[in-house]
Coordinates of C-alpha atoms and ligand atoms in Angstrom, one line a residue:
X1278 CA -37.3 -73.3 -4.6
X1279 CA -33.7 -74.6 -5.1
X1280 CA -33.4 -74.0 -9.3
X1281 CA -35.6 -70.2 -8.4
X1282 CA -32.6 -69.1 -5.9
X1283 CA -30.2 -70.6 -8.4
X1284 CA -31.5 -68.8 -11.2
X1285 CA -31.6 -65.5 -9.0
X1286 CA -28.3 -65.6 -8.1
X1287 CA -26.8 -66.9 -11.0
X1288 CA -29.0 -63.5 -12.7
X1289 CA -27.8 -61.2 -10.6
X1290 CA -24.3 -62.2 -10.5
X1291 CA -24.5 -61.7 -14.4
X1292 CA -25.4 -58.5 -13.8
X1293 CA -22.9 -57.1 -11.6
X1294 CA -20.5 -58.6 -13.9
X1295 CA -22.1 -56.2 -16.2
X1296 CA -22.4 -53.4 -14.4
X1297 CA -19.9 -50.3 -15.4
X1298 CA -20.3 -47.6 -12.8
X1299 CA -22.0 -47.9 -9.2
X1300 CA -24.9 -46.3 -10.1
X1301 CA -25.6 -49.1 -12.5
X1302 CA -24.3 -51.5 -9.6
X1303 CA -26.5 -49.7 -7.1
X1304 CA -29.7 -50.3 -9.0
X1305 CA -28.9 -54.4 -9.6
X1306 CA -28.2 -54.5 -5.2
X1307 CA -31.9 -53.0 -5.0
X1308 CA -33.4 -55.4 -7.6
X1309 CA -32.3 -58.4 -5.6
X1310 CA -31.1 -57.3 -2.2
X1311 CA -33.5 -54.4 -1.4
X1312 CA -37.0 -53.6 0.1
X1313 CA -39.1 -55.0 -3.1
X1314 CA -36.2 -57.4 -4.6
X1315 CA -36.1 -60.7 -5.6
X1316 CA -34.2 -62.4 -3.1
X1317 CA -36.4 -60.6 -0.2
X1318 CA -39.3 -61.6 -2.0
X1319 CA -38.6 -65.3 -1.9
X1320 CA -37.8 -64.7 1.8
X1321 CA -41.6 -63.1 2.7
X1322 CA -42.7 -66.3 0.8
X1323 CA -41.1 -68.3 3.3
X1324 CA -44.3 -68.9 4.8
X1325 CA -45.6 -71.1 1.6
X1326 CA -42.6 -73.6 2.6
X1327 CA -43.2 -76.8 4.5
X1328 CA -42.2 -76.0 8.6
X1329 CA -39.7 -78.9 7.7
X1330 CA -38.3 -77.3 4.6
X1331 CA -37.9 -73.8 6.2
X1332 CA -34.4 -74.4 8.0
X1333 CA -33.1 -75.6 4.7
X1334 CA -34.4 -73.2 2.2
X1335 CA -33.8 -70.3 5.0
X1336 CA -30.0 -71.2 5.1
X1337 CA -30.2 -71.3 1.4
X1338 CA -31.8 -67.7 1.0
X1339 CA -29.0 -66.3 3.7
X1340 CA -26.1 -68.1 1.3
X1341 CA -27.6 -66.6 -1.7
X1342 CA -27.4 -63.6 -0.3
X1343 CA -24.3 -63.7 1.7
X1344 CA -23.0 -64.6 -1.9
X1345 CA -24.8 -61.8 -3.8
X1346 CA -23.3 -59.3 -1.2
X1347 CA -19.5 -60.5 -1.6
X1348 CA -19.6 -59.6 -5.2
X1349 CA -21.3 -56.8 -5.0
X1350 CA -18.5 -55.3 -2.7
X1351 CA -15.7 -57.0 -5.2
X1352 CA -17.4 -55.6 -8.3
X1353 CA -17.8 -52.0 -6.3
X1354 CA -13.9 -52.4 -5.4
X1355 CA -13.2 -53.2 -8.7
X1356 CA -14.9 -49.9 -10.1
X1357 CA -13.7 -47.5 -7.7
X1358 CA -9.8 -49.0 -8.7
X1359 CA -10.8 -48.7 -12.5
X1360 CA -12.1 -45.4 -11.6
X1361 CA -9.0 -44.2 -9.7
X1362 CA -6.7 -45.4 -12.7
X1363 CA -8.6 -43.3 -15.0
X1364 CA -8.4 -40.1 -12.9
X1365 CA -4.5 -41.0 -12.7
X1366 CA -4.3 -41.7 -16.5
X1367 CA -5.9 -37.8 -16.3
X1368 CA -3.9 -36.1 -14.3
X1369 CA -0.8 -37.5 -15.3
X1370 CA 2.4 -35.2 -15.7
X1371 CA 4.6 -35.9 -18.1
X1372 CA 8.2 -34.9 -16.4
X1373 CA 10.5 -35.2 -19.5
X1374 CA 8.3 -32.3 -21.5
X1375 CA 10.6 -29.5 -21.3
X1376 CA 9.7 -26.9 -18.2
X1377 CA 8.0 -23.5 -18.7
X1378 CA 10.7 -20.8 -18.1
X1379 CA 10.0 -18.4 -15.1
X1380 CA 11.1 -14.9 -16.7
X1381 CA 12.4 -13.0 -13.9
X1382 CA 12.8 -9.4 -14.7
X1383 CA 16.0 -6.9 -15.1
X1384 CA 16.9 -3.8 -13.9
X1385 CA 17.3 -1.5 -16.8
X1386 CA 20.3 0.2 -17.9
X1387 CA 19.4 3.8 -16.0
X1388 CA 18.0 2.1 -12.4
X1389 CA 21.8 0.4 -12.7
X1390 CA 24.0 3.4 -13.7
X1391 CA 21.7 5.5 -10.7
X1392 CA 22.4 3.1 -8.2
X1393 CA 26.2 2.9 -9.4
X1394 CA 26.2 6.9 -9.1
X1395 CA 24.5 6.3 -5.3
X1396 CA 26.9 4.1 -4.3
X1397 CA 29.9 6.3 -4.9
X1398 CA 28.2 9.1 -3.3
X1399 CA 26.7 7.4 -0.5
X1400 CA 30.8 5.9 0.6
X1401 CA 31.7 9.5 0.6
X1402 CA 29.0 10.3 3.0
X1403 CA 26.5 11.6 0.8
X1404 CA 22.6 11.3 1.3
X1405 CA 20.0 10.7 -1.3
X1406 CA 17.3 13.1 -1.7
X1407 CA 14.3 13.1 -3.9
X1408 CA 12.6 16.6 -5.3
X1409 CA 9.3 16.8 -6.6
X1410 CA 8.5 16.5 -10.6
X1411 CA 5.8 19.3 -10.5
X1412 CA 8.1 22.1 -9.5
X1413 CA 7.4 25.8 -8.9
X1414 CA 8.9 28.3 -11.3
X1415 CA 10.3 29.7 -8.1
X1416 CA 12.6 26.4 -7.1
X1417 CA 13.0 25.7 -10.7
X1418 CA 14.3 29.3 -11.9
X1419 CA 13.7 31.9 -10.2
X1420 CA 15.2 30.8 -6.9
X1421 CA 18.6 29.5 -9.3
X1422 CA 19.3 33.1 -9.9
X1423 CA 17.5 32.7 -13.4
X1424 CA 14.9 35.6 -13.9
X1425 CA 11.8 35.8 -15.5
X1426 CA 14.3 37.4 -18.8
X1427 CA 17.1 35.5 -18.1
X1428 CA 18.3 33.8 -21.9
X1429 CA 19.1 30.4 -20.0
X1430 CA 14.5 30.0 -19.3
X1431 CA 14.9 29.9 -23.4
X1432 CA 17.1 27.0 -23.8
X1433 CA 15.7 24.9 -21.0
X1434 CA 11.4 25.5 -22.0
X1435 CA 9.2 23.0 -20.6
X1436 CA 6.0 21.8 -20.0
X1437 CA 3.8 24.7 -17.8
X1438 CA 0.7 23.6 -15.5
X1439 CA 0.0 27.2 -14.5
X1440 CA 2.3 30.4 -15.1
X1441 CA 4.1 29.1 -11.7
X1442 CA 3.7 25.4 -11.9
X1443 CA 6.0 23.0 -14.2
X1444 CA 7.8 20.3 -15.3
X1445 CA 11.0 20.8 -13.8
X1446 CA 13.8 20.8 -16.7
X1447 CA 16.3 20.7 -14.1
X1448 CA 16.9 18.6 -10.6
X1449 CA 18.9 22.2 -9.2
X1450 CA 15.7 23.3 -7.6
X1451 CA 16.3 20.4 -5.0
X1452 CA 19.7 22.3 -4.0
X1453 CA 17.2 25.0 -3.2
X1454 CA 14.5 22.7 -1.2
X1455 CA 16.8 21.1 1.3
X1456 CA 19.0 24.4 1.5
X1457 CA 15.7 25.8 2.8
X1458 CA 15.3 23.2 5.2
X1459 CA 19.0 22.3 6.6
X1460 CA 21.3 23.9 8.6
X1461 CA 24.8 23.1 6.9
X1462 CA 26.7 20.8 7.0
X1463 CA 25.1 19.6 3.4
X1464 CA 26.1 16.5 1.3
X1465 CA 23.5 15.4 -1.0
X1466 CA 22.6 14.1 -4.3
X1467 CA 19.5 14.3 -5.6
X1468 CA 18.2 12.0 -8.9
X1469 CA 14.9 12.5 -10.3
X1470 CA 13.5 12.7 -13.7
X1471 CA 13.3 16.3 -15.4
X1472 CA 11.6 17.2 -18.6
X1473 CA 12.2 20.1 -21.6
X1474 CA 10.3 20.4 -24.5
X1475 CA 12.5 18.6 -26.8
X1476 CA 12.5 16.8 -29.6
X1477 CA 13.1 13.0 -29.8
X1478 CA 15.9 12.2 -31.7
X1479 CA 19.5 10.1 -30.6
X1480 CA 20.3 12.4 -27.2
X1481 CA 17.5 14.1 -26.8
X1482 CA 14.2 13.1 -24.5
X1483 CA 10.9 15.1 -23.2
X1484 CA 11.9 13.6 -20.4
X1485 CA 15.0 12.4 -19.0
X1486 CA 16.5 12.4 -15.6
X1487 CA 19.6 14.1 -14.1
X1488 CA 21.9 13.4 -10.5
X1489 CA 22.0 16.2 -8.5
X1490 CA 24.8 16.9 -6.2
X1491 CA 24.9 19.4 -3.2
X1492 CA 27.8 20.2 -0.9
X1493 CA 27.6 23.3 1.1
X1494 CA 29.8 23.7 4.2
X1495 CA 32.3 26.2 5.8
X1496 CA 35.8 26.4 3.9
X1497 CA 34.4 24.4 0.9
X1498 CA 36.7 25.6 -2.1
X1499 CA 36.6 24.8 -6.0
X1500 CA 39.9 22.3 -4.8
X1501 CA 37.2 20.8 -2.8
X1502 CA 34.5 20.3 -6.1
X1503 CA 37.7 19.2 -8.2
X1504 CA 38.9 16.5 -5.5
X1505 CA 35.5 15.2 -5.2
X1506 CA 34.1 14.8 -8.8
X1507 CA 37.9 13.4 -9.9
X1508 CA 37.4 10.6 -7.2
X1509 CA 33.9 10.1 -8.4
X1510 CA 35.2 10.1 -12.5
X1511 CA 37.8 7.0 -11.7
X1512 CA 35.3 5.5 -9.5
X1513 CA 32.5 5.0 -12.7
X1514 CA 35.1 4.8 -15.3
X1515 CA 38.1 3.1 -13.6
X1516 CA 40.9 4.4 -12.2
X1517 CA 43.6 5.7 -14.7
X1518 CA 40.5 8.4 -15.6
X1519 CA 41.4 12.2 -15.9
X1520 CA 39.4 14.6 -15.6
X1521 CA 39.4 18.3 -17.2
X1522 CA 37.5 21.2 -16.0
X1523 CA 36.3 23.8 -18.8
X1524 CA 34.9 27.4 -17.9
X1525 CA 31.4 27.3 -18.3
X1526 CA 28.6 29.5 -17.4
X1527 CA 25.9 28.5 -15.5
X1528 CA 23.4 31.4 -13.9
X1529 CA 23.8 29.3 -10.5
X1530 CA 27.3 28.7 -10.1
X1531 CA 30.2 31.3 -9.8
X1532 CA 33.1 30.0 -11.2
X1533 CA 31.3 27.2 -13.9
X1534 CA 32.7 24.4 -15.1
X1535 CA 31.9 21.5 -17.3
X1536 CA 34.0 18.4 -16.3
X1537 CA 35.4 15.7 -19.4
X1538 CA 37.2 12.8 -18.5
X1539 CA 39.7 10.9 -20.6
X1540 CA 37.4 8.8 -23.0
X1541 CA 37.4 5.4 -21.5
X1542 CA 37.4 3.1 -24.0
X1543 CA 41.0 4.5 -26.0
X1544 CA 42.0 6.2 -22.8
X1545 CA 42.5 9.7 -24.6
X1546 CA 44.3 9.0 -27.8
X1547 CA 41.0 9.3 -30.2
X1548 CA 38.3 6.8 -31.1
X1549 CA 34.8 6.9 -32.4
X1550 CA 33.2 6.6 -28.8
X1551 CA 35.1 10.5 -27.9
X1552 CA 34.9 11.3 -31.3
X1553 CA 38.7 11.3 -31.3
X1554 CA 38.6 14.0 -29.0
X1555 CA 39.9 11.6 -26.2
X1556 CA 37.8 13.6 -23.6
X1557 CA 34.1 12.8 -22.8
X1558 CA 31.9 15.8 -21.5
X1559 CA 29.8 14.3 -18.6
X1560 CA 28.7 17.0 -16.3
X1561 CA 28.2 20.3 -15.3
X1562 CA 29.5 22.4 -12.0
X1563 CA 30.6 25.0 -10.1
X1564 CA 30.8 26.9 -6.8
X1565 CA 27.2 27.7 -5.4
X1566 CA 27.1 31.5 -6.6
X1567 CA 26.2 33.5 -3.3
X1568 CA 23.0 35.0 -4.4
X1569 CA 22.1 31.1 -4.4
X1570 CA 23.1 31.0 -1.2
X1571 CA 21.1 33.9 0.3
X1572 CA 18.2 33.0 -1.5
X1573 CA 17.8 29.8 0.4
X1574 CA 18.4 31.3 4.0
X1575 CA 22.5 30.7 3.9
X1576 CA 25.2 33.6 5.0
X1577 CA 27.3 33.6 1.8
X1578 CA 30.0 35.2 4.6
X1579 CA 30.0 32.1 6.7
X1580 CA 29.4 29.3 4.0
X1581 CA 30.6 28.0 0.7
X1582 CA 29.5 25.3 -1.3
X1583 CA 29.4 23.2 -5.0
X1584 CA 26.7 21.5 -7.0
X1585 CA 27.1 19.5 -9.9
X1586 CA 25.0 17.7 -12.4
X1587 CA 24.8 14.6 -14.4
X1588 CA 22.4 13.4 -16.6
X1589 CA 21.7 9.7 -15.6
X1590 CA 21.2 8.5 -19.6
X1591 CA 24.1 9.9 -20.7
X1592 CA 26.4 7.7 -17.9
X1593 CA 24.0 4.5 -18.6
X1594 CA 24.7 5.6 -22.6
X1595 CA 28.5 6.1 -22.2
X1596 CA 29.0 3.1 -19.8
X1597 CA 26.9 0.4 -22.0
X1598 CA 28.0 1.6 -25.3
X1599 CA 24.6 2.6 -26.4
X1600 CA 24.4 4.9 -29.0
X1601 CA 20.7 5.8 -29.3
X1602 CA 19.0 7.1 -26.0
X1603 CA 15.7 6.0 -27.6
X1604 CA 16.4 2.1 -27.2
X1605 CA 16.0 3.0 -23.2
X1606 CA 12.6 3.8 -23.5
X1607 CA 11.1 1.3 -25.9
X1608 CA 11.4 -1.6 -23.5
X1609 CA 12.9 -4.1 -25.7
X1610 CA 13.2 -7.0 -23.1
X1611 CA 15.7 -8.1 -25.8
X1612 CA 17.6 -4.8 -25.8
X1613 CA 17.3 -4.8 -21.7
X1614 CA 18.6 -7.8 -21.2
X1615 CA 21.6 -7.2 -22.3
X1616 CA 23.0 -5.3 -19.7
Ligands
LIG3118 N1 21.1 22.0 -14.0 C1 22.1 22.0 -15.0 C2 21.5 21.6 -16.4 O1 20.5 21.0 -16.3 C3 23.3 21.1 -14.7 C4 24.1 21.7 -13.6 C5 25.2 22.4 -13.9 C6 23.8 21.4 -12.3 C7 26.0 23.0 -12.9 C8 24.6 21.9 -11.3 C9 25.7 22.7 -11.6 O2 24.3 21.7 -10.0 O3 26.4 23.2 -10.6 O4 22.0 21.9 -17.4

C-alpha cells in the first residue's frame, strides 16, 4: 500500500510538473484527486486493509493528498504568473518610439482676414449680418437701382435658378434686407460668399466672397464714409496708410468712389506688389443713392447713408503676399499652414 501511494504521488507530481496550461493541470487534479481518480480509489479500498492498518494507511492517503493539493495550487500559481508575464510581454509600450503627431487644424487665410475685417468694424460699433446665397433678382438688382437693361447685370452675370432666383454676384442686396427691416440708426457689415460666372484664372473665382458695409443715419456725409474707411485702411495695413478716393460709378451709390491706399509693402514709392503705382485699389463706395433709400422704406429727406465693399480674397491676397487666388481654394495643408 506504501510503494502504490508512493508511486501515485510521485506520478502525479511528474505530471503537474509537466503540465503547461490549467486546462492540462485541471485534467491531472481529476485523474488523482477527483470522483474516479487514483488517490480516491485507494481510499474506497480502504476496506481491504487490516482494522489495525487503517489509521496508518488513512493518514498516509490524507498526506498524499494534502501533498498532491499543495502543488497543484503552486504549479497553478506558477502558470497564472507565467501567463500574466506573457500578456505584459504583449501589451508592452515602448515609450522611447517617437509619438504620433496630433495635427490640429488652421484657420485659412480668408476665415483670418474676415475676422480681422470684423474686428475693426465691430470696435467701431458695427454689427455683423449674414444675407442669404440664393438671392432674388429683386435684392440682388433690381432693388440696387440696377434694371432689367441696366449695362452693370452684363458685367456682373451669374448663375440663375429661375428668371428671379440666383447666385448673388454681390453682398449689396443685404444693404437692402436689413434696410427693409430696421429703423435707422444702421451700422452693419455683411460678409458672405457671392458668385459670377467667371473664369478661373489668378483673380478671378465662380465664387468668391465680399464684406459688406452699411451705415445709414441722419446727417451722415461723404466726410463721414471718408473718416470711416481711412481709420479702417490704417487699422489692416498699419498706420502710416493713405488712402485716395477715385470717382467711380456704381448704379447704387451717388457720388462713387473706389478707395487705394498707399501700397504697404514700399509705402508709395513703386514696387512689384502696387505695380509701382504706390496705391493699391481695395474697395468700392459711395453715398447710398436715394432711390436706394426709398426702395427699402427710408425718407431720402430725413436720412443719409454709405456702403462700401471689399472683396475678402483680395485683403487675405494683399495681406499674405499671395499672388494666385487659386492656392486658397486647393487646400494645400502645406500652402495653409503657412499663414
Ligand atoms: N457690390 C459692388 C461690387 O460687387 C461693390 C460695392 C461698391 C459695394 C460700392 C458697395 C458700394 O456697397 O457702395 O462690385
Amino acid at each position: 500500500m506504501k510503494d502504490l501511494l508512493e508511486k501515485i504521488r510521485r506520478e502525479a507530481l511528474a505530471k503537474m510538473e509537466d503540465s503547461e496550461n490549467l486546462d492540462r493541470l485541471n485534467e491531472v487534479r481529476v485523474a488523482y484527486l477527483g470522483k474516479k481518480g487514483e488517490l480516491t480509489q485507494v481510499l474506497k479500498n480502504m476496506r481491504n486493509v487490516s482494522p489495525e492498518e487503517r489509521p496508518k494507511v488513512g493518514q498516509m492517503v490524507n498526506e498524499t493528498r494534502a501533498a498532491l493539493e499543495e502543488k497543484l495550487e503552486e504549479i497553478k500559481q506558477n502558470i497564472a504568473a507565467r501567463q500574466r508575464e506573457l500578456q505584459m510581454k504583449a501589451e508592452e509600450i515602448d515609450v522611447t518610439l517617437p509619438a504620433k503627431r496630433m495635427k490640429v487644424g488652421h484657420r485659412h487665410p480668408n476665415t483670418i482676414a474676415q475676422a480681422e475685417v470684423e474686428r475693426i468694424f465691430v470696435g467701431m460699433g458695427y454689427e455683423v449680418v449674414e444675407g442669404p446665397e440664393i438671392e432674388l433678382d429683386y435684392y440682388n438688382f433690381e432693388a440696387l437701382n440696377i434694371p432689367a437693361n441696366h449695362p452693370a447685370k452684363d458685367e456682373q452675370d451669374t448663375f440663375y435658378i429661375t428668371k428671379d432666383i440666383l447666385l448673388r454676384t454681390q453682398t449689396s442686396p443685404v444693404q437692402v434686407r436689413v434696410m427693409e427691416q430696421k429703423k435707422p440708426p444702421i451700422r452693419m457689415i455683411a460678409p458672405g460668399r457671392v458668385f459670377r460666372a467667371d473664369e478661373v484664372d489668378a483673380t478671378h473665382s465662380p465664387s468668391f466672397h465680399q464684406i459688406e458695409g452699411l451705415v445709414i443715419d441722419k446727417n451722415i456725409t461723404f466726410a463721414d464714409l471718408k473718416g470711416t474707411l481711412a481709420e479702417f485702411a490704417r487699422e489692416l495695413f498699419g498706420p502710416d496708410t493713405k488712402v485716395k478716393f477715385r470717382p467711380h460709378h456704381f448704379p447704387f451709390t451717388e457720388p462713387s468712389a473706389e478707395m487705394d491706399v498707399t501700397c504697404f509693402k514700399c509705402g508709395g514709392k513703386g514696387c512689384r506688389m502696387c505695380k509701382d503705382e504706390g496705391w493699391i485699389e481695395i474697395l468700392g463706395c459711395g453715398m447710398v443713392h436715394p432711390k436706394v433709400l426709398a426702395m427699402s422704406g427710408i425718407d431720402p429727406e430725413e436720412y443719409s447713408g454709405f456702403a462700401f465693399g471689399v472683396g475678402l480674397e483680395r485683403i487675405a491676397l494683399l495681406k499674405y503676399e499671395i499672388d494666385d487666388m487659386r492656392l486658397l481654394y486647393e487646400n494645400d495643408i502645406r500652402f495653409l499652414k503657412q499663414f
